[in-house]
Amino acid sequence: MLKKISLLLALLLPAAARADEGMWLPMFVKRLNHADMQKKGLKLTAEEIYDVNHASLKDAVGQLGGFCTAEFVSSQGLLLTNHHCGYGAIQSHSTPQDDLLKNGFYAPTPAQELKNEDLFLDVLVRMEDMTAKVMDGVMPGMAEADRTALVAKHQKELTDAAKENGKYVAYVRDFFGGNEFYLFVYQRYGDVRLVGAPPESIGKFGGDTDNWMWPRHTGDFSMFRVYADKNNEPTKGYDAANVPFRPKKFLPVSLNGVNEGDFAMIFGFPGRTQRFLPAAGLQLMLDQSHPARIKLRDTRLKIWKESMDQNAGLRIKYASKYASIANYWKYFIGQSEGMKRLKTIETKQAEEARLAKWIAADPKRQAEYGEALPAIQTAYDGLRQYNLSSVYLAEAALGNEITAFAVRMVPLYKLLKDPKADPAAVKKAADDLRGPAAAFFKDYDANTDKKVYGALMQLYAQNTPKDQQAAVFRTVDSQYGGSWSKYADYVFSKTFLASQTQTEAFLNAPTAAALDADPAFVTANGIYGDYQQNILPKQTAFQASLGRANRLYVAGIRGLNATKVYSPDANSTIRLSYGAVKAYAGRDAVQYDYLTTAQGILEKEDASVAEFNVPAKELALIKAKDFGRYVDKRTGQLPVAFLTTNDITGGNSGSPVINGRGELLGLAFDGNWEAMTGDLVYDAGLKRTICVDIRYVLWCIDKLGGAPQLVAEMQVVSNGPNPGVGAGSKATSSAETLNPGDKMKLRTEQGGKVKMKKKA
Ligand code: ARG
């Protein structure tokens, strides 16, 4: 009986409506998603979401600095994003005397907004399917290298044309393992100023302890403003004559709050998923790459932390670096645990076995895809031999700051060594290093880095194959008794690259001799050069055959599951995901609610643990229940964070969470621990997006931050309940996991909600 019902249901469901999986290309929303979105509560037309000729939602979002997402919330170019996205900028304006990280900051007037070197916002102008043009001339029997070259040539030509002589930022990216190609054209706004941020004790409340976890009580937001010239046109960087940018579209902000089952969509720039990674790739990750990264980051973080605890200056210098290394340190741990718990590799293997059978069943498929699975295995067997060397190069050698900085000198060094080099080119190469050098020294502490150098390089020496190590490893063995910390003492006593004045003097009059005499440079160049010469070519050869095999594999998987509409892996291009507000069952007997409130801040508050400090004023306001119009009507509490089923990943941070009417409900800022394998496989039961509730954001700005002028700039709306299928409908199943009392409560609430909906 049960079986029959589910079979019937499966037949009735349209292919695209599967769960809430998918980071969709907005240009296809009408064709692939719109009907399904309407069923789930969307009230907007497809054109109101994506339209290249008229203002649509896509005009209200942008990619911030290439690594996060931000959205316009006023006609004056005001942007909201996460605190952890603004972190680097907030840190750069902080000093022990005026510590914006610690105290928070709201510019009282636009004139006091703070400029940021190198921060920009890219807003999509248009996107286009270029598959036919990129593949023009690609023949079935073509040699892989010729194919790659032709594809790259077409990509470059199309990109160059779309840039229109520097007017736009453009690129053509490959999708589905190189089976499809799309062009993206962006307008880049180079004057983005910091407007406000809560203190770190709110913006990063819970710190690394709570990171990647629910329940969450983090006010993870910050505010920026885009400036443009008098004609509303972008400028390359800060210009005092600029005025606030007037976006084509900005998001109204909703005070209605969220209920389970409400429709929710997220626009943003997800960075990278690997949902088509074969089992052999997952295995290499789990066996080798992740454990090495975890160990190396653990080592680096402990040394950094010791320094940061010494004084405020060092704490500020290392704050942003620490946060980003710690973020993925915990990610690798969670993902490794999740892969084991959820049997991710076994599931992939089973799918590959089905694929192999499907291919073998038909000679045509055999001819088309037959080589894919064996070639993948061969390529990964090859890559496995060199994998640790490249992980250690990235995480250990380049994990100490001086080596990463020294490697940047290599292009200049090569010119200095070349008797035929044009002196103007040498000067330019040196000048190009001034900016990076200034940025490096601003946040650098040589004593700390010396300890990191010794510790990480020791691990490098111990854990990579000896026959893949550069000559310096033998030198350290023979002359320093194998002790990299002794070698570090020598390097740091001699190098000029740890001193800003000496480095600037060098850049004023660069010579090859100076670099040849510098042990930090010689060591860095030796290790990096050896890798490039002896290891990289071998990896590249395996990668090339893997590239071809992957392309066929992805095509095969899509053929095998022909009724499933696949969304492409994330690749830092603009995407739309949609789903609903929804609770989840974390593990046996553990049911999480979908909303947290300020009560949880009081529960977690701990004056003796930095991550759980709460500003005194916030404590007082919460205790006095001074929530104003930001109160959650269902609970009577101050709402803080909520969950949705949206499919997102890193890069989506700061993304707007939008209801069915196009109003802002909150900002996406994290994923949950139970679904850390989400970048590898989507699990509908477990995967959730953690969002900061916009009502908490507004409360923090207005009540706590004393910056009501910034809220006044927004269009705050209260349009009644959000559209959505509601918790009682068959579309959500969480009620089944609640206990009978809760189920009853839920039903009554839904009853009320349905009635209200009818009125509206
Ligand atoms: N896990 C979040 C993300 O990747 C970042 C959270 C930053 N907070 C922190 N405690 N490191 O989007």
mmCIF file of C-alpha atoms in Angstrom, residues 41-272:
data_model
loop_
_atom_site.group_PDB
_atom_site.id
_atom_site.type_symbol
_atom_site.label_atom_id
_atom_site.label_comp_id
_atom_site.label_asym_id
_atom_site.label_seq_id
_atom_site.Cartn_x
_atom_site.Cartn_y
_atom_site.Cartn_z
ATOM 1 C CA GLY A 41 4.072 30.535 -3.295
ATOM 2 C CA LEU A 42 5.813 32.905 -5.707
ATOM 3 C CA LYS A 43 3.642 35.852 -6.721
ATOM 4 C CA LEU A 44 6.073 37.529 -9.139
ATOM 5 C CA THR A 45 6.258 37.041 -12.878
ATOM 6 C CA ALA A 46 9.348 35.462 -14.404
ATOM 7 C CA GLU A 47 10.197 38.868 -15.897
ATOM 8 C CA GLU A 48 10.103 40.499 -12.466
ATOM 9 C CA ILE A 49 12.841 38.048 -11.460
ATOM 10 C CA TYR A 50 15.049 38.195 -14.530
ATOM 11 C CA ASP A 51 14.756 40.573 -17.459
ATOM 12 C CA VAL A 52 17.617 42.190 -19.336
ATOM 13 C CA ASN A 53 15.534 45.090 -20.613
ATOM 14 C CA HIS A 54 13.575 46.126 -17.536
ATOM 15 C CA ALA A 55 14.421 46.438 -13.866
ATOM 16 C CA SER A 56 14.114 43.030 -12.223
ATOM 17 C CA LEU A 57 15.322 41.332 -9.041
ATOM 18 C CA LYS A 58 18.681 40.553 -10.642
ATOM 19 C CA ASP A 59 19.414 44.310 -10.602
ATOM 20 C CA ALA A 60 19.076 44.403 -6.819
ATOM 21 C CA VAL A 61 21.931 41.934 -6.185
ATOM 22 C CA GLY A 62 25.635 42.009 -6.877
ATOM 23 C CA GLN A 63 28.803 40.068 -6.261
ATOM 24 C CA LEU A 64 30.827 41.844 -3.586
ATOM 25 C CA GLY A 65 34.596 41.794 -4.022
ATOM 26 C CA GLY A 66 34.360 38.558 -5.989
ATOM 27 C CA PHE A 67 33.735 36.501 -2.821
ATOM 28 C CA CYS A 68 30.303 37.360 -1.397
ATOM 29 C CA THR A 69 26.847 38.594 -2.310
ATOM 30 C CA ALA A 70 25.232 41.936 -1.402
ATOM 31 C CA GLU A 71 21.864 43.503 -2.162
ATOM 32 C CA PHE A 72 20.521 47.013 -2.570
ATOM 33 C CA VAL A 73 18.037 48.052 0.095
ATOM 34 C CA SER A 74 17.544 51.710 -0.738
ATOM 35 C CA SER A 75 17.273 54.050 -3.706
ATOM 36 C CA GLN A 76 20.573 55.556 -2.505
ATOM 37 C CA GLY A 77 22.775 52.556 -3.194
ATOM 38 C CA LEU A 78 22.692 51.212 0.361
ATOM 39 C CA LEU A 79 23.875 47.571 0.469
ATOM 40 C CA LEU A 80 23.377 44.801 2.965
ATOM 41 C CA THR A 81 25.744 41.855 3.210
ATOM 42 C CA ASN A 82 27.098 39.611 5.976
ATOM 43 C CA HIS A 83 29.384 40.784 8.763
ATOM 44 C CA HIS A 84 31.800 38.009 7.780
ATOM 45 C CA CYS A 85 31.806 39.425 4.233
ATOM 46 C CA GLY A 86 32.566 42.943 5.417
ATOM 47 C CA TYR A 87 35.041 41.618 7.971
ATOM 48 C CA GLY A 88 38.208 42.435 6.041
ATOM 49 C CA ALA A 89 37.003 45.968 5.352
ATOM 50 C CA ILE A 90 35.914 46.511 8.955
ATOM 51 C CA GLN A 91 39.279 45.192 10.147
ATOM 52 C CA SER A 92 41.178 47.442 7.761
ATOM 53 C CA HIS A 93 39.613 50.502 9.432
ATOM 54 C CA SER A 94 40.321 49.207 12.949
ATOM 55 C CA THR A 95 43.137 50.154 15.288
ATOM 56 C CA PRO A 96 43.569 49.377 18.978
ATOM 57 C CA GLN A 97 42.512 53.002 19.658
ATOM 58 C CA ASP A 98 39.487 52.878 17.369
ATOM 59 C CA ASP A 99 38.506 49.236 17.094
ATOM 60 C CA LEU A 100 35.538 48.967 14.740
ATOM 61 C CA LEU A 101 35.583 45.175 14.933
ATOM 62 C CA LYS A 102 35.120 45.350 18.670
ATOM 63 C CA ASN A 103 32.855 48.360 19.006
ATOM 64 C CA GLY A 104 30.885 48.353 15.787
ATOM 65 C CA PHE A 105 30.381 51.407 13.652
ATOM 66 C CA TYR A 106 27.568 53.353 12.020
ATOM 67 C CA ALA A 107 28.419 56.362 9.869
ATOM 68 C CA PRO A 108 26.285 59.210 11.267
ATOM 69 C CA THR A 109 26.188 60.863 7.828
ATOM 70 C CA PRO A 110 27.134 59.721 4.308
ATOM 71 C CA ALA A 111 30.217 61.952 4.498
ATOM 72 C CA GLN A 112 31.527 59.701 7.278
ATOM 73 C CA GLU A 113 31.216 56.492 5.274
ATOM 74 C CA LEU A 114 34.617 54.830 4.850
ATOM 75 C CA LYS A 115 36.287 54.159 1.513
ATOM 76 C CA ASN A 116 37.751 50.733 0.760
ATOM 77 C CA GLU A 117 40.640 50.114 -1.594
ATOM 78 C CA ASP A 118 39.976 47.183 -3.904
ATOM 79 C CA LEU A 119 36.380 46.553 -2.887
ATOM 80 C CA PHE A 120 33.902 46.438 -5.754
ATOM 81 C CA LEU A 121 30.413 45.303 -6.634
ATOM 82 C CA ASP A 122 29.621 43.506 -9.887
ATOM 83 C CA VAL A 123 26.039 43.780 -11.090
ATOM 84 C CA LEU A 124 24.876 41.497 -13.888
ATOM 85 C CA VAL A 125 24.025 43.200 -17.169
ATOM 86 C CA ARG A 126 23.185 40.072 -19.148
ATOM 87 C CA MET A 127 24.026 36.435 -19.694
ATOM 88 C CA GLU A 128 23.928 34.333 -22.820
ATOM 89 C CA ASP A 129 24.218 30.692 -23.849
ATOM 90 C CA MET A 130 27.429 30.487 -25.890
ATOM 91 C CA THR A 131 27.629 26.711 -26.174
ATOM 92 C CA ALA A 132 27.165 26.646 -29.961
ATOM 93 C CA LYS A 133 29.696 29.412 -30.555
ATOM 94 C CA VAL A 134 32.308 27.948 -28.203
ATOM 95 C CA MET A 135 31.906 24.469 -29.718
ATOM 96 C CA ASP A 136 31.973 25.724 -33.275
ATOM 97 C CA GLY A 137 34.434 23.508 -35.166
ATOM 98 C CA VAL A 138 34.756 20.933 -32.374
ATOM 99 C CA MET A 139 34.637 17.513 -34.056
ATOM 100 C CA PRO A 140 33.795 14.185 -32.406
ATOM 101 C CA GLY A 141 37.126 12.494 -33.140
ATOM 102 C CA MET A 142 39.251 15.533 -32.355
ATOM 103 C CA ALA A 143 42.434 15.203 -30.255
ATOM 104 C CA GLU A 144 41.702 16.436 -26.728
ATOM 105 C CA ALA A 145 44.485 19.031 -26.789
ATOM 106 C CA ASP A 146 43.194 20.521 -30.054
ATOM 107 C CA ARG A 147 39.695 20.600 -28.660
ATOM 108 C CA THR A 148 40.862 22.358 -25.489
ATOM 109 C CA ALA A 149 42.796 24.932 -27.496
ATOM 110 C CA LEU A 150 39.889 25.671 -29.816
ATOM 111 C CA VAL A 151 37.423 25.991 -26.940
ATOM 112 C CA ALA A 152 39.783 28.334 -25.058
ATOM 113 C CA LYS A 153 40.277 30.465 -28.184
ATOM 114 C CA HIS A 154 36.528 30.864 -28.663
ATOM 115 C CA GLN A 155 36.003 31.617 -24.996
ATOM 116 C CA LYS A 156 38.595 34.362 -25.153
ATOM 117 C CA GLU A 157 37.221 35.913 -28.339
ATOM 118 C CA LEU A 158 33.681 35.989 -26.991
ATOM 119 C CA THR A 159 34.867 37.402 -23.671
ATOM 120 C CA ASP A 160 36.949 40.128 -25.293
ATOM 121 C CA ALA A 161 34.072 41.212 -27.521
ATOM 122 C CA ALA A 162 31.655 41.377 -24.585
ATOM 123 C CA LYS A 163 33.995 43.604 -22.556
ATOM 124 C CA GLU A 164 33.419 46.388 -25.081
ATOM 125 C CA ASN A 165 36.862 47.918 -24.569
ATOM 126 C CA GLY A 166 36.785 47.786 -20.800
ATOM 127 C CA LYS A 167 33.254 49.041 -20.342
ATOM 128 C CA TYR A 168 32.214 45.735 -18.780
ATOM 129 C CA VAL A 169 33.666 42.845 -16.835
ATOM 130 C CA ALA A 170 32.907 39.668 -18.762
ATOM 131 C CA TYR A 171 33.736 35.977 -18.833
ATOM 132 C CA VAL A 172 32.600 32.764 -20.453
ATOM 133 C CA ARG A 173 32.432 29.902 -17.968
ATOM 134 C CA ASP A 174 32.028 26.212 -18.632
ATOM 135 C CA PHE A 175 29.121 24.252 -17.191
ATOM 136 C CA PHE A 176 28.380 20.560 -16.703
ATOM 137 C CA GLY A 177 32.014 19.529 -16.976
ATOM 138 C CA GLY A 178 32.601 21.428 -20.212
ATOM 139 C CA ASN A 179 29.430 20.373 -22.027
ATOM 140 C CA GLU A 180 27.881 23.875 -21.992
ATOM 141 C CA PHE A 181 29.227 27.463 -21.969
ATOM 142 C CA TYR A 182 27.660 30.727 -20.844
ATOM 143 C CA LEU A 183 28.736 34.342 -21.118
ATOM 144 C CA PHE A 184 28.267 36.716 -18.168
ATOM 145 C CA VAL A 185 28.547 40.474 -18.538
ATOM 146 C CA TYR A 186 28.795 42.647 -15.432
ATOM 147 C CA GLN A 187 28.995 46.309 -14.641
ATOM 148 C CA ARG A 188 31.702 46.840 -11.991
ATOM 149 C CA TYR A 189 31.257 49.550 -9.348
ATOM 150 C CA GLY A 190 34.626 50.361 -7.826
ATOM 151 C CA ASP A 191 33.613 52.836 -5.107
ATOM 152 C CA VAL A 192 32.043 50.846 -2.272
ATOM 153 C CA ARG A 193 32.109 52.463 1.175
ATOM 154 C CA LEU A 194 31.570 51.002 4.617
ATOM 155 C CA VAL A 195 28.398 52.374 6.194
ATOM 156 C CA GLY A 196 27.944 50.277 9.263
ATOM 157 C CA ALA A 197 28.508 47.068 11.183
ATOM 158 C CA PRO A 198 27.490 45.778 14.587
ATOM 159 C CA PRO A 199 30.192 44.944 17.133
ATOM 160 C CA GLU A 200 31.855 41.584 16.554
ATOM 161 C CA SER A 201 30.113 40.260 19.653
ATOM 162 C CA ILE A 202 26.911 40.476 17.577
ATOM 163 C CA GLY A 203 28.182 40.088 14.018
ATOM 164 C CA LYS A 204 30.284 37.058 14.911
ATOM 165 C CA PHE A 205 28.424 35.943 18.049
ATOM 166 C CA GLY A 206 29.166 32.289 18.745
ATOM 167 C CA GLY A 207 32.422 32.535 16.760
ATOM 168 C CA ASP A 208 33.995 29.363 15.494
ATOM 169 C CA THR A 209 32.165 27.312 18.116
ATOM 170 C CA ASP A 210 28.790 28.023 16.537
ATOM 171 C CA ASN A 211 30.083 28.366 12.981
ATOM 172 C CA TRP A 212 28.426 25.927 10.525
ATOM 173 C CA MET A 213 25.863 25.037 13.165
ATOM 174 C CA TRP A 214 22.279 25.488 14.164
ATOM 175 C CA PRO A 215 20.724 26.827 16.393
ATOM 176 C CA ARG A 216 22.387 30.140 15.661
ATOM 177 C CA HIS A 217 22.226 33.604 17.219
ATOM 178 C CA THR A 218 24.592 35.610 15.042
ATOM 179 C CA GLY A 219 23.757 39.093 13.753
ATOM 180 C CA ASP A 220 25.826 38.400 10.660
ATOM 181 C CA PHE A 221 25.295 41.634 8.715
ATOM 182 C CA SER A 222 27.164 44.750 7.642
ATOM 183 C CA MET A 223 26.284 47.709 5.437
ATOM 184 C CA PHE A 224 28.003 49.350 2.513
ATOM 185 C CA ARG A 225 27.062 51.960 -0.063
ATOM 186 C CA VAL A 226 27.878 52.037 -3.751
ATOM 187 C CA TYR A 227 28.961 55.400 -5.128
ATOM 188 C CA ALA A 228 28.920 56.429 -8.780
ATOM 189 C CA ASP A 229 29.685 59.557 -10.763
ATOM 190 C CA LYS A 230 27.191 62.362 -11.358
ATOM 191 C CA ASN A 231 25.705 60.463 -14.293
ATOM 192 C CA ASN A 232 25.187 57.369 -12.123
ATOM 193 C CA GLU A 233 28.025 55.631 -13.979
ATOM 194 C CA PRO A 234 30.544 53.408 -12.172
ATOM 195 C CA THR A 235 34.076 54.573 -11.379
ATOM 196 C CA LYS A 236 37.171 52.374 -11.093
ATOM 197 C CA GLY A 237 37.784 53.315 -7.497
ATOM 198 C CA TYR A 238 37.022 55.875 -4.807
ATOM 199 C CA ASP A 239 36.371 59.391 -6.052
ATOM 200 C CA ALA A 240 35.545 62.213 -3.649
ATOM 201 C CA ALA A 241 33.248 63.726 -6.293
ATOM 202 C CA ASN A 242 31.103 60.578 -6.456
ATOM 203 C CA VAL A 243 27.530 60.514 -5.204
ATOM 204 C CA PRO A 244 25.361 57.638 -3.935
ATOM 205 C CA PHE A 245 24.494 55.240 -6.760
ATOM 206 C CA ARG A 246 20.831 54.945 -7.736
ATOM 207 C CA PRO A 247 20.212 51.254 -8.500
ATOM 208 C CA LYS A 248 17.662 50.137 -11.080
ATOM 209 C CA LYS A 249 16.028 48.056 -8.382
ATOM 210 C CA PHE A 250 16.255 47.710 -4.611
ATOM 211 C CA LEU A 251 14.503 45.338 -2.228
ATOM 212 C CA PRO A 252 11.746 46.393 0.131
ATOM 213 C CA VAL A 253 12.304 45.042 3.626
ATOM 214 C CA SER A 254 9.552 42.992 5.270
ATOM 215 C CA LEU A 255 8.525 43.155 8.912
ATOM 216 C CA ASN A 256 6.173 40.168 8.607
ATOM 217 C CA GLY A 257 8.656 37.571 9.681
ATOM 218 C CA VAL A 258 8.669 33.944 8.692
ATOM 219 C CA ASN A 259 6.443 30.958 9.305
ATOM 220 C CA GLU A 260 7.155 27.377 8.426
ATOM 221 C CA GLY A 261 6.287 26.663 4.811
ATOM 222 C CA ASP A 262 6.717 30.244 3.592
ATOM 223 C CA PHE A 263 8.166 30.471 0.113
ATOM 224 C CA ALA A 264 11.776 31.704 0.094
ATOM 225 C CA MET A 265 14.141 32.384 -2.769
ATOM 226 C CA ILE A 266 17.789 33.367 -2.741
ATOM 227 C CA PHE A 267 19.707 35.255 -5.379
ATOM 228 C CA GLY A 268 23.465 35.131 -5.173
ATOM 229 C CA PHE A 269 26.878 34.040 -6.331
ATOM 230 C CA PRO A 270 27.588 30.507 -5.067
ATOM 231 C CA GLY A 271 31.308 29.778 -5.435
ATOM 232 C CA ARG A 272 31.849 26.104 -6.006
#
